[in-house]
């Protein structure tokens, strides 16, 4: 009987030890968890007053304005275009990740003074590698956008098309749909607002030679098929009337009339180049 009791007690002790080993993290695991929390919480300084939105989307509701010079806490990077932040006043919302609006600092909890020189070296190395990822990510993302656009070839053109269906498109509705469907980014609803978005959030280019695959391209109204029809026109004063997606190699993906066949790929001919105002990349 005594031997049975000893055996039972021994079994219970072993079970308790195993449970403790499974539940309690090792010191290295605890440190790793703490490091993740620290790296996820950063501060930022607003470089130019920016809208605070209720969702990470350009079509979301504006809660207010976060003013230049204000320090904010970055809670997370919700997607490539929006940070979730908490303002000094305690408001939570989403702002643009564009460098012109926010300068990101170090982790708000600070880094441990026990970091070794090799740790610093690893941090710098990781920073360098992560800096190259956005370019790769943007390249892959724009191919998704183009692939999405190509599946709509032949979709009929309709001026002022319904933004809630894909049965017909006008030029800006088409561009908006392929970015929304391809990469989850909702651009403004019309071509002029899309042009303003490029100027506000990216670096526009004013020469067709500077355009890259996947850039948005903005055009003024048609005046004629010859260069003389556009002489003396101050393009900086012209209104955007059309938007297309540049495919590279002198090709445009867009929609502009029923007669042209709806969504089509066309050559970036001189008649289009005469109307060209500027372009720019949506993805960075």
PDB file of C-alpha atoms in Angstrom:
ATOM      1  CA  UNK A   1       0.000   0.000   0.000  1.00  0.00           C
ATOM      2  CA  UNK A   2       2.848   2.378   0.912  1.00  0.00           C
ATOM      3  CA  UNK A   3       4.578   1.591  -2.386  1.00  0.00           C
ATOM      4  CA  UNK A   4       1.375   2.414  -4.324  1.00  0.00           C
ATOM      5  CA  UNK A   5       1.071   5.796  -2.546  1.00  0.00           C
ATOM      6  CA  UNK A   6       4.707   6.605  -3.326  1.00  0.00           C
ATOM      7  CA  UNK A   7       4.159   5.686  -6.967  1.00  0.00           C
ATOM      8  CA  UNK A   8       1.075   7.931  -7.183  1.00  0.00           C
ATOM      9  CA  UNK A   9       2.882  10.850  -5.558  1.00  0.00           C
ATOM     10  CA  UNK A  10       5.794  10.405  -7.940  1.00  0.00           C
ATOM     11  CA  UNK A  11       3.482  10.448 -10.943  1.00  0.00           C
ATOM     12  CA  UNK A  12       1.768  13.628  -9.715  1.00  0.00           C
ATOM     13  CA  UNK A  13       5.134  15.342  -9.252  1.00  0.00           C
ATOM     14  CA  UNK A  14       6.208  14.457 -12.785  1.00  0.00           C
ATOM     15  CA  UNK A  15       2.873  15.687 -14.215  1.00  0.00           C
ATOM     16  CA  UNK A  16       3.215  18.999 -12.367  1.00  0.00           C
ATOM     17  CA  UNK A  17       6.763  19.477 -13.649  1.00  0.00           C
ATOM     18  CA  UNK A  18       5.725  18.786 -17.252  1.00  0.00           C
ATOM     19  CA  UNK A  19       2.770  21.205 -16.978  1.00  0.00           C
ATOM     20  CA  UNK A  20       5.019  23.924 -15.618  1.00  0.00           C
ATOM     21  CA  UNK A  21       7.477  23.420 -18.450  1.00  0.00           C
ATOM     22  CA  UNK A  22       4.666  23.725 -20.998  1.00  0.00           C
ATOM     23  CA  UNK A  23       2.986  26.801 -19.459  1.00  0.00           C
ATOM     24  CA  UNK A  24       5.886  28.894 -18.255  1.00  0.00           C
ATOM     25  CA  UNK A  25       7.959  30.543 -21.022  1.00  0.00           C
ATOM     26  CA  UNK A  26      11.698  30.348 -20.863  1.00  0.00           C
ATOM     27  CA  UNK A  27      13.571  33.619 -20.157  1.00  0.00           C
ATOM     28  CA  UNK A  28      14.600  33.819 -23.824  1.00  0.00           C
ATOM     29  CA  UNK A  29      10.984  33.401 -24.980  1.00  0.00           C
ATOM     30  CA  UNK A  30       9.804  36.076 -22.555  1.00  0.00           C
ATOM     31  CA  UNK A  31      12.458  38.459 -23.835  1.00  0.00           C
ATOM     32  CA  UNK A  32      11.491  37.745 -27.421  1.00  0.00           C
ATOM     33  CA  UNK A  33       7.824  38.472 -26.668  1.00  0.00           C
ATOM     34  CA  UNK A  34       8.776  41.739 -25.003  1.00  0.00           C
ATOM     35  CA  UNK A  35      10.916  42.705 -28.008  1.00  0.00           C
ATOM     36  CA  UNK A  36       7.989  42.155 -30.378  1.00  0.00           C
ATOM     37  CA  UNK A  37       5.754  44.436 -28.299  1.00  0.00           C
ATOM     38  CA  UNK A  38       8.429  47.127 -28.247  1.00  0.00           C
ATOM     39  CA  UNK A  39       9.038  47.047 -31.989  1.00  0.00           C
ATOM     40  CA  UNK A  40       5.302  47.239 -32.732  1.00  0.00           C
ATOM     41  CA  UNK A  41       4.829  50.479 -30.788  1.00  0.00           C
ATOM     42  CA  UNK A  42       6.448  53.522 -32.391  1.00  0.00           C
ATOM     43  CA  UNK A  43       6.121  57.254 -32.271  1.00  0.00           C
ATOM     44  CA  UNK A  44       5.803  59.589 -35.210  1.00  0.00           C
ATOM     45  CA  UNK A  45       5.936  63.322 -35.773  1.00  0.00           C
ATOM     46  CA  UNK A  46       3.458  64.890 -38.188  1.00  0.00           C
ATOM     47  CA  UNK A  47       5.330  66.722 -40.972  1.00  0.00           C
ATOM     48  CA  UNK A  48       2.273  68.244 -42.643  1.00  0.00           C
ATOM     49  CA  UNK A  49      -1.296  68.396 -41.342  1.00  0.00           C
ATOM     50  CA  UNK A  50      -3.122  65.225 -42.339  1.00  0.00           C
ATOM     51  CA  UNK A  51      -6.675  63.847 -42.143  1.00  0.00           C
ATOM     52  CA  UNK A  52      -7.446  61.385 -39.349  1.00  0.00           C
ATOM     53  CA  UNK A  53      -9.860  58.778 -40.722  1.00  0.00           C
ATOM     54  CA  UNK A  54     -12.092  56.166 -39.091  1.00  0.00           C
ATOM     55  CA  UNK A  55     -10.917  53.393 -41.435  1.00  0.00           C
ATOM     56  CA  UNK A  56      -7.712  52.700 -43.447  1.00  0.00           C
ATOM     57  CA  UNK A  57      -9.273  53.850 -46.714  1.00  0.00           C
ATOM     58  CA  UNK A  58      -9.451  57.075 -48.714  1.00  0.00           C
ATOM     59  CA  UNK A  59     -13.220  56.716 -48.909  1.00  0.00           C
ATOM     60  CA  UNK A  60     -13.622  56.535 -45.128  1.00  0.00           C
ATOM     61  CA  UNK A  61     -14.997  59.252 -42.824  1.00  0.00           C
ATOM     62  CA  UNK A  62     -12.643  62.051 -41.740  1.00  0.00           C
ATOM     63  CA  UNK A  63     -12.585  62.376 -37.944  1.00  0.00           C
ATOM     64  CA  UNK A  64     -10.468  65.502 -37.876  1.00  0.00           C
ATOM     65  CA  UNK A  65      -7.046  66.939 -38.647  1.00  0.00           C
ATOM     66  CA  UNK A  66      -3.752  65.952 -37.045  1.00  0.00           C
ATOM     67  CA  UNK A  67      -1.652  69.091 -37.163  1.00  0.00           C
ATOM     68  CA  UNK A  68       1.957  69.686 -38.155  1.00  0.00           C
ATOM     69  CA  UNK A  69       4.432  69.075 -35.326  1.00  0.00           C
ATOM     70  CA  UNK A  70       2.116  66.846 -33.281  1.00  0.00           C
ATOM     71  CA  UNK A  71       3.640  63.655 -31.904  1.00  0.00           C
ATOM     72  CA  UNK A  72       1.517  60.542 -32.260  1.00  0.00           C
ATOM     73  CA  UNK A  73       1.772  56.916 -31.216  1.00  0.00           C
ATOM     74  CA  UNK A  74       1.745  54.430 -34.105  1.00  0.00           C
ATOM     75  CA  UNK A  75      -0.301  51.419 -33.036  1.00  0.00           C
ATOM     76  CA  UNK A  76       0.116  49.424 -36.229  1.00  0.00           C
ATOM     77  CA  UNK A  77       0.687  49.660 -39.961  1.00  0.00           C
ATOM     78  CA  UNK A  78      -2.737  48.573 -41.196  1.00  0.00           C
ATOM     79  CA  UNK A  79      -1.669  48.332 -44.839  1.00  0.00           C
ATOM     80  CA  UNK A  80       0.882  49.902 -47.182  1.00  0.00           C
ATOM     81  CA  UNK A  81      -0.957  53.221 -47.138  1.00  0.00           C
ATOM     82  CA  UNK A  82      -2.275  53.759 -43.584  1.00  0.00           C
ATOM     83  CA  UNK A  83      -0.993  53.773 -40.014  1.00  0.00           C
ATOM     84  CA  UNK A  84      -3.354  53.272 -37.098  1.00  0.00           C
ATOM     85  CA  UNK A  85      -2.373  55.973 -34.599  1.00  0.00           C
ATOM     86  CA  UNK A  86      -3.301  57.499 -31.280  1.00  0.00           C
ATOM     87  CA  UNK A  87      -3.014  61.270 -30.976  1.00  0.00           C
ATOM     88  CA  UNK A  88      -1.775  63.233 -27.970  1.00  0.00           C
ATOM     89  CA  UNK A  89      -5.437  63.996 -27.216  1.00  0.00           C
ATOM     90  CA  UNK A  90      -6.236  60.283 -27.091  1.00  0.00           C
ATOM     91  CA  UNK A  91      -8.068  60.005 -30.426  1.00  0.00           C
ATOM     92  CA  UNK A  92      -7.521  56.804 -32.396  1.00  0.00           C
ATOM     93  CA  UNK A  93      -7.763  56.630 -36.183  1.00  0.00           C
ATOM     94  CA  UNK A  94      -5.869  56.172 -39.434  1.00  0.00           C
ATOM     95  CA  UNK A  95      -3.483  58.474 -41.321  1.00  0.00           C
ATOM     96  CA  UNK A  96      -1.437  58.231 -44.503  1.00  0.00           C
ATOM     97  CA  UNK A  97       1.955  56.503 -44.340  1.00  0.00           C
ATOM     98  CA  UNK A  98       3.391  58.972 -46.871  1.00  0.00           C
ATOM     99  CA  UNK A  99       6.720  60.514 -45.770  1.00  0.00           C
ATOM    100  CA  UNK A 100       5.406  63.993 -46.485  1.00  0.00           C
ATOM    101  CA  UNK A 101       2.881  63.555 -43.646  1.00  0.00           C
ATOM    102  CA  UNK A 102       4.730  61.646 -40.937  1.00  0.00           C
ATOM    103  CA  UNK A 103       8.286  60.963 -39.813  1.00  0.00           C
ATOM    104  CA  UNK A 104       8.519  57.685 -37.934  1.00  0.00           C
ATOM    105  CA  UNK A 105      10.820  57.536 -34.917  1.00  0.00           C
ATOM    106  CA  UNK A 106      12.093  54.780 -32.636  1.00  0.00           C
ATOM    107  CA  UNK A 107       9.972  52.350 -30.659  1.00  0.00           C
ATOM    108  CA  UNK A 108       8.116  54.302 -28.002  1.00  0.00           C
ATOM    109  CA  UNK A 109       9.162  51.904 -25.243  1.00  0.00           C
ATOM    110  CA  UNK A 110      12.786  52.415 -26.186  1.00  0.00           C
ATOM    111  CA  UNK A 111      15.463  49.843 -26.829  1.00  0.00           C
ATOM    112  CA  UNK A 112      17.293  48.047 -24.057  1.00  0.00           C
ATOM    113  CA  UNK A 113      20.705  49.359 -23.050  1.00  0.00           C
ATOM    114  CA  UNK A 114      21.885  45.755 -22.948  1.00  0.00           C
ATOM    115  CA  UNK A 115      21.802  45.515 -26.765  1.00  0.00           C
ATOM    116  CA  UNK A 116      25.137  44.281 -28.006  1.00  0.00           C
ATOM    117  CA  UNK A 117      27.070  45.813 -30.891  1.00  0.00           C
ATOM    118  CA  UNK A 118      26.262  42.717 -32.915  1.00  0.00           C
ATOM    119  CA  UNK A 119      22.565  43.336 -32.179  1.00  0.00           C
ATOM    120  CA  UNK A 120      22.890  46.878 -33.532  1.00  0.00           C
ATOM    121  CA  UNK A 121      24.607  45.538 -36.599  1.00  0.00           C
ATOM    122  CA  UNK A 122      21.767  43.054 -37.136  1.00  0.00           C
ATOM    123  CA  UNK A 123      19.229  45.840 -36.710  1.00  0.00           C
ATOM    124  CA  UNK A 124      20.946  47.940 -39.372  1.00  0.00           C
ATOM    125  CA  UNK A 125      21.152  44.959 -41.683  1.00  0.00           C
ATOM    126  CA  UNK A 126      17.460  44.199 -41.201  1.00  0.00           C
ATOM    127  CA  UNK A 127      16.609  47.828 -41.849  1.00  0.00           C
ATOM    128  CA  UNK A 128      18.501  47.750 -45.115  1.00  0.00           C
ATOM    129  CA  UNK A 129      16.757  44.596 -46.260  1.00  0.00           C
ATOM    130  CA  UNK A 130      13.291  45.860 -45.285  1.00  0.00           C
ATOM    131  CA  UNK A 131      13.951  49.064 -47.230  1.00  0.00           C
ATOM    132  CA  UNK A 132      14.251  47.014 -50.415  1.00  0.00           C
ATOM    133  CA  UNK A 133      11.022  45.087 -49.771  1.00  0.00           C
ATOM    134  CA  UNK A 134       8.546  47.894 -50.586  1.00  0.00           C
ATOM    135  CA  UNK A 135       9.943  48.145 -54.132  1.00  0.00           C
ATOM    136  CA  UNK A 136       9.586  44.381 -54.613  1.00  0.00           C
ATOM    137  CA  UNK A 137       6.153  44.406 -52.999  1.00  0.00           C
ATOM    138  CA  UNK A 138       4.996  47.340 -55.146  1.00  0.00           C
ATOM    139  CA  UNK A 139       6.205  45.587 -58.294  1.00  0.00           C
ATOM    140  CA  UNK A 140       4.293  42.421 -57.442  1.00  0.00           C
ATOM    141  CA  UNK A 141       1.237  44.420 -56.397  1.00  0.00           C
ATOM    142  CA  UNK A 142       1.097  46.428 -59.628  1.00  0.00           C
ATOM    143  CA  UNK A 143       1.171  43.183 -61.616  1.00  0.00           C
ATOM    144  CA  UNK A 144      -1.912  42.099 -59.653  1.00  0.00           C
ATOM    145  CA  UNK A 145      -3.572  45.399 -60.560  1.00  0.00           C
ATOM    146  CA  UNK A 146      -2.722  44.953 -64.246  1.00  0.00           C
ATOM    147  CA  UNK A 147      -3.866  41.332 -64.201  1.00  0.00           C
ATOM    148  CA  UNK A 148      -7.151  42.466 -62.665  1.00  0.00           C
ATOM    149  CA  UNK A 149      -7.541  45.130 -65.344  1.00  0.00           C
ATOM    150  CA  UNK A 150      -6.887  42.687 -68.156  1.00  0.00           C
ATOM    151  CA  UNK A 151      -9.763  40.459 -67.103  1.00  0.00           C
ATOM    152  CA  UNK A 152     -12.131  43.373 -67.786  1.00  0.00           C
ATOM    153  CA  UNK A 153     -11.021  43.849 -71.408  1.00  0.00           C
ATOM    154  CA  UNK A 154     -14.104  44.513 -73.516  1.00  0.00           C
ATOM    155  CA  UNK A 155     -16.285  45.641 -70.600  1.00  0.00           C
ATOM    156  CA  UNK A 156     -18.576  48.346 -72.037  1.00  0.00           C
ATOM    157  CA  UNK A 157     -17.894  52.045 -71.479  1.00  0.00           C
ATOM    158  CA  UNK A 158     -20.484  54.194 -69.718  1.00  0.00           C
ATOM    159  CA  UNK A 159     -19.914  57.771 -68.646  1.00  0.00           C
ATOM    160  CA  UNK A 160     -20.776  58.189 -64.964  1.00  0.00           C
ATOM    161  CA  UNK A 161     -20.937  54.427 -64.474  1.00  0.00           C
ATOM    162  CA  UNK A 162     -22.264  52.909 -61.260  1.00  0.00           C
ATOM    163  CA  UNK A 163     -19.340  52.479 -58.826  1.00  0.00           C
ATOM    164  CA  UNK A 164     -21.078  49.511 -57.208  1.00  0.00           C
ATOM    165  CA  UNK A 165     -21.060  47.225 -60.264  1.00  0.00           C
ATOM    166  CA  UNK A 166     -18.522  46.018 -62.835  1.00  0.00           C
ATOM    167  CA  UNK A 167     -20.986  45.749 -65.718  1.00  0.00           C
ATOM    168  CA  UNK A 168     -19.796  49.055 -67.207  1.00  0.00           C
ATOM    169  CA  UNK A 169     -16.956  51.493 -66.493  1.00  0.00           C
ATOM    170  CA  UNK A 170     -15.914  55.021 -67.223  1.00  0.00           C
ATOM    171  CA  UNK A 171     -12.186  55.795 -67.065  1.00  0.00           C
ATOM    172  CA  UNK A 172     -11.894  56.632 -63.360  1.00  0.00           C
ATOM    173  CA  UNK A 173     -14.314  53.909 -62.247  1.00  0.00           C
ATOM    174  CA  UNK A 174     -12.168  51.337 -64.082  1.00  0.00           C
ATOM    175  CA  UNK A 175      -8.950  52.563 -62.431  1.00  0.00           C
ATOM    176  CA  UNK A 176     -10.621  52.648 -59.022  1.00  0.00           C
ATOM    177  CA  UNK A 177     -11.996  49.118 -59.428  1.00  0.00           C
ATOM    178  CA  UNK A 178      -8.736  47.436 -60.452  1.00  0.00           C
ATOM    179  CA  UNK A 179      -6.765  48.950 -57.554  1.00  0.00           C
ATOM    180  CA  UNK A 180      -9.529  48.125 -55.088  1.00  0.00           C
ATOM    181  CA  UNK A 181      -9.910  44.569 -56.344  1.00  0.00           C
ATOM    182  CA  UNK A 182      -6.235  43.960 -57.080  1.00  0.00           C
ATOM    183  CA  UNK A 183      -4.550  45.301 -53.945  1.00  0.00           C
ATOM    184  CA  UNK A 184      -7.337  46.495 -51.651  1.00  0.00           C
ATOM    185  CA  UNK A 185      -6.672  50.222 -52.139  1.00  0.00           C
ATOM    186  CA  UNK A 186      -9.723  52.413 -52.726  1.00  0.00           C
ATOM    187  CA  UNK A 187      -8.827  55.494 -54.749  1.00  0.00           C
ATOM    188  CA  UNK A 188     -11.084  58.549 -55.081  1.00  0.00           C
ATOM    189  CA  UNK A 189     -14.076  58.164 -57.368  1.00  0.00           C
ATOM    190  CA  UNK A 190     -13.195  60.542 -60.247  1.00  0.00           C
ATOM    191  CA  UNK A 191     -10.121  61.277 -62.360  1.00  0.00           C
ATOM    192  CA  UNK A 192      -9.528  64.808 -61.009  1.00  0.00           C
ATOM    193  CA  UNK A 193      -9.563  63.557 -57.412  1.00  0.00           C
ATOM    194  CA  UNK A 194      -7.285  60.688 -58.410  1.00  0.00           C
ATOM    195  CA  UNK A 195      -4.903  63.217 -59.946  1.00  0.00           C
ATOM    196  CA  UNK A 196      -4.978  65.268 -56.749  1.00  0.00           C
ATOM    197  CA  UNK A 197      -4.284  62.116 -54.731  1.00  0.00           C
ATOM    198  CA  UNK A 198      -1.119  61.479 -56.750  1.00  0.00           C
ATOM    199  CA  UNK A 199       0.058  65.058 -56.152  1.00  0.00           C
ATOM    200  CA  UNK A 200      -0.751  64.907 -52.441  1.00  0.00           C
ATOM    201  CA  UNK A 201       0.653  61.457 -51.695  1.00  0.00           C
ATOM    202  CA  UNK A 202       3.259  60.675 -54.342  1.00  0.00           C
ATOM    203  CA  UNK A 203       5.717  62.415 -56.678  1.00  0.00           C
ATOM    204  CA  UNK A 204       4.085  63.273 -60.019  1.00  0.00           C
ATOM    205  CA  UNK A 205       6.145  63.163 -63.227  1.00  0.00           C
ATOM    206  CA  UNK A 206       5.631  65.572 -66.097  1.00  0.00           C
ATOM    207  CA  UNK A 207       7.469  63.760 -68.871  1.00  0.00           C
ATOM    208  CA  UNK A 208       6.206  60.615 -70.578  1.00  0.00           C
ATOM    209  CA  UNK A 209       9.821  59.345 -70.516  1.00  0.00           C
ATOM    210  CA  UNK A 210       9.630  59.163 -66.700  1.00  0.00           C
ATOM    211  CA  UNK A 211       6.535  56.971 -66.575  1.00  0.00           C
ATOM    212  CA  UNK A 212       6.851  53.475 -65.126  1.00  0.00           C
ATOM    213  CA  UNK A 213       4.739  50.368 -65.593  1.00  0.00           C
ATOM    214  CA  UNK A 214       1.622  50.695 -63.461  1.00  0.00           C
ATOM    215  CA  UNK A 215       1.642  54.509 -63.261  1.00  0.00           C
ATOM    216  CA  UNK A 216      -1.572  56.461 -63.573  1.00  0.00           C
ATOM    217  CA  UNK A 217      -1.542  58.858 -66.527  1.00  0.00           C
ATOM    218  CA  UNK A 218      -3.729  61.970 -66.633  1.00  0.00           C
ATOM    219  CA  UNK A 219      -4.925  63.819 -69.726  1.00  0.00           C
ATOM    220  CA  UNK A 220      -6.590  67.080 -70.676  1.00  0.00           C
ATOM    221  CA  UNK A 221      -9.465  67.434 -73.155  1.00  0.00           C
ATOM    222  CA  UNK A 222      -8.980  66.517 -76.792  1.00  0.00           C
ATOM    223  CA  UNK A 223      -8.209  69.554 -78.964  1.00  0.00           C
ATOM    224  CA  UNK A 224      -7.075  67.877 -82.169  1.00  0.00           C
ATOM    225  CA  UNK A 225      -4.766  65.206 -83.567  1.00  0.00           C
ATOM    226  CA  UNK A 226      -1.824  67.505 -84.370  1.00  0.00           C
ATOM    227  CA  UNK A 227       0.688  69.183 -82.082  1.00  0.00           C
ATOM    228  CA  UNK A 228      -0.320  72.611 -83.402  1.00  0.00           C
ATOM    229  CA  UNK A 229      -3.742  72.190 -81.759  1.00  0.00           C
ATOM    230  CA  UNK A 230      -2.019  72.247 -78.355  1.00  0.00           C
ATOM    231  CA  UNK A 231       0.475  75.046 -78.945  1.00  0.00           C
ATOM    232  CA  UNK A 232       0.260  77.893 -76.470  1.00  0.00           C
ATOM    233  CA  UNK A 233      -1.804  75.891 -73.972  1.00  0.00           C
ATOM    234  CA  UNK A 234      -0.710  76.203 -70.357  1.00  0.00           C
ATOM    235  CA  UNK A 235      -1.141  72.594 -69.258  1.00  0.00           C
ATOM    236  CA  UNK A 236      -0.779  73.465 -65.579  1.00  0.00           C
ATOM    237  CA  UNK A 237      -4.129  75.259 -65.888  1.00  0.00           C
ATOM    238  CA  UNK A 238      -5.872  72.441 -67.734  1.00  0.00           C
ATOM    239  CA  UNK A 239      -8.523  70.246 -66.155  1.00  0.00           C
ATOM    240  CA  UNK A 240      -8.085  66.475 -66.016  1.00  0.00           C
ATOM    241  CA  UNK A 241     -10.657  64.754 -68.218  1.00  0.00           C
ATOM    242  CA  UNK A 242      -9.208  61.243 -68.543  1.00  0.00           C
ATOM    243  CA  UNK A 243      -7.059  58.740 -66.646  1.00  0.00           C
ATOM    244  CA  UNK A 244      -5.325  55.591 -67.887  1.00  0.00           C
ATOM    245  CA  UNK A 245      -2.902  52.976 -66.574  1.00  0.00           C
ATOM    246  CA  UNK A 246       0.531  52.900 -68.220  1.00  0.00           C
ATOM    247  CA  UNK A 247       1.658  49.376 -69.106  1.00  0.00           C
ATOM    248  CA  UNK A 248       5.124  50.287 -70.329  1.00  0.00           C
ATOM    249  CA  UNK A 249       6.431  49.826 -73.872  1.00  0.00           C
ATOM    250  CA  UNK A 250       4.187  52.624 -75.122  1.00  0.00           C
ATOM    251  CA  UNK A 251       0.892  50.966 -74.126  1.00  0.00           C
ATOM    252  CA  UNK A 252      -2.116  52.218 -72.143  1.00  0.00           C
ATOM    253  CA  UNK A 253      -4.834  50.213 -70.389  1.00  0.00           C
ATOM    254  CA  UNK A 254      -8.032  52.265 -70.125  1.00  0.00           C
ATOM    255  CA  UNK A 255     -11.589  52.909 -71.264  1.00  0.00           C
ATOM    256  CA  UNK A 256     -12.819  56.065 -72.949  1.00  0.00           C
ATOM    257  CA  UNK A 257     -15.663  55.376 -75.398  1.00  0.00           C
ATOM    258  CA  UNK A 258     -18.230  52.859 -76.563  1.00  0.00           C
ATOM    259  CA  UNK A 259     -16.886  53.126 -80.093  1.00  0.00           C
ATOM    260  CA  UNK A 260     -13.378  52.107 -78.958  1.00  0.00           C
ATOM    261  CA  UNK A 261     -14.772  48.921 -77.439  1.00  0.00           C
ATOM    262  CA  UNK A 262     -14.849  49.730 -73.731  1.00  0.00           C
ATOM    263  CA  UNK A 263     -11.802  48.566 -71.765  1.00  0.00           C
ATOM    264  CA  UNK A 264      -8.902  48.280 -74.217  1.00  0.00           C
ATOM    265  CA  UNK A 265      -5.129  48.339 -74.536  1.00  0.00           C
ATOM    266  CA  UNK A 266      -4.051  51.090 -76.938  1.00  0.00           C
ATOM    267  CA  UNK A 267      -0.796  52.595 -78.144  1.00  0.00           C
ATOM    268  CA  UNK A 268       0.389  55.716 -76.329  1.00  0.00           C
ATOM    269  CA  UNK A 269       0.232  57.610 -79.620  1.00  0.00           C
ATOM    270  CA  UNK A 270       1.054  61.255 -80.213  1.00  0.00           C
ATOM    271  CA  UNK A 271      -2.617  62.215 -79.989  1.00  0.00           C
ATOM    272  CA  UNK A 272      -2.544  60.952 -76.396  1.00  0.00           C
ATOM    273  CA  UNK A 273       0.884  62.438 -75.688  1.00  0.00           C
ATOM    274  CA  UNK A 274      -0.297  65.889 -76.801  1.00  0.00           C
ATOM    275  CA  UNK A 275      -3.001  65.678 -74.128  1.00  0.00           C
ATOM    276  CA  UNK A 276      -0.682  64.314 -71.403  1.00  0.00           C
ATOM    277  CA  UNK A 277      -0.624  66.410 -68.200  1.00  0.00           C
ATOM    278  CA  UNK A 278       1.281  64.272 -65.694  1.00  0.00           C
ATOM    279  CA  UNK A 279       1.461  60.814 -64.194  1.00  0.00           C
ATOM    280  CA  UNK A 280       2.582  59.018 -61.064  1.00  0.00           C
ATOM    281  CA  UNK A 281       2.776  55.784 -59.136  1.00  0.00           C
ATOM    282  CA  UNK A 282      -0.019  54.816 -56.769  1.00  0.00           C
ATOM    283  CA  UNK A 283       2.088  52.108 -55.117  1.00  0.00           C
ATOM    284  CA  UNK A 284       5.460  52.800 -53.555  1.00  0.00           C
TER     285      UNK A 284
END
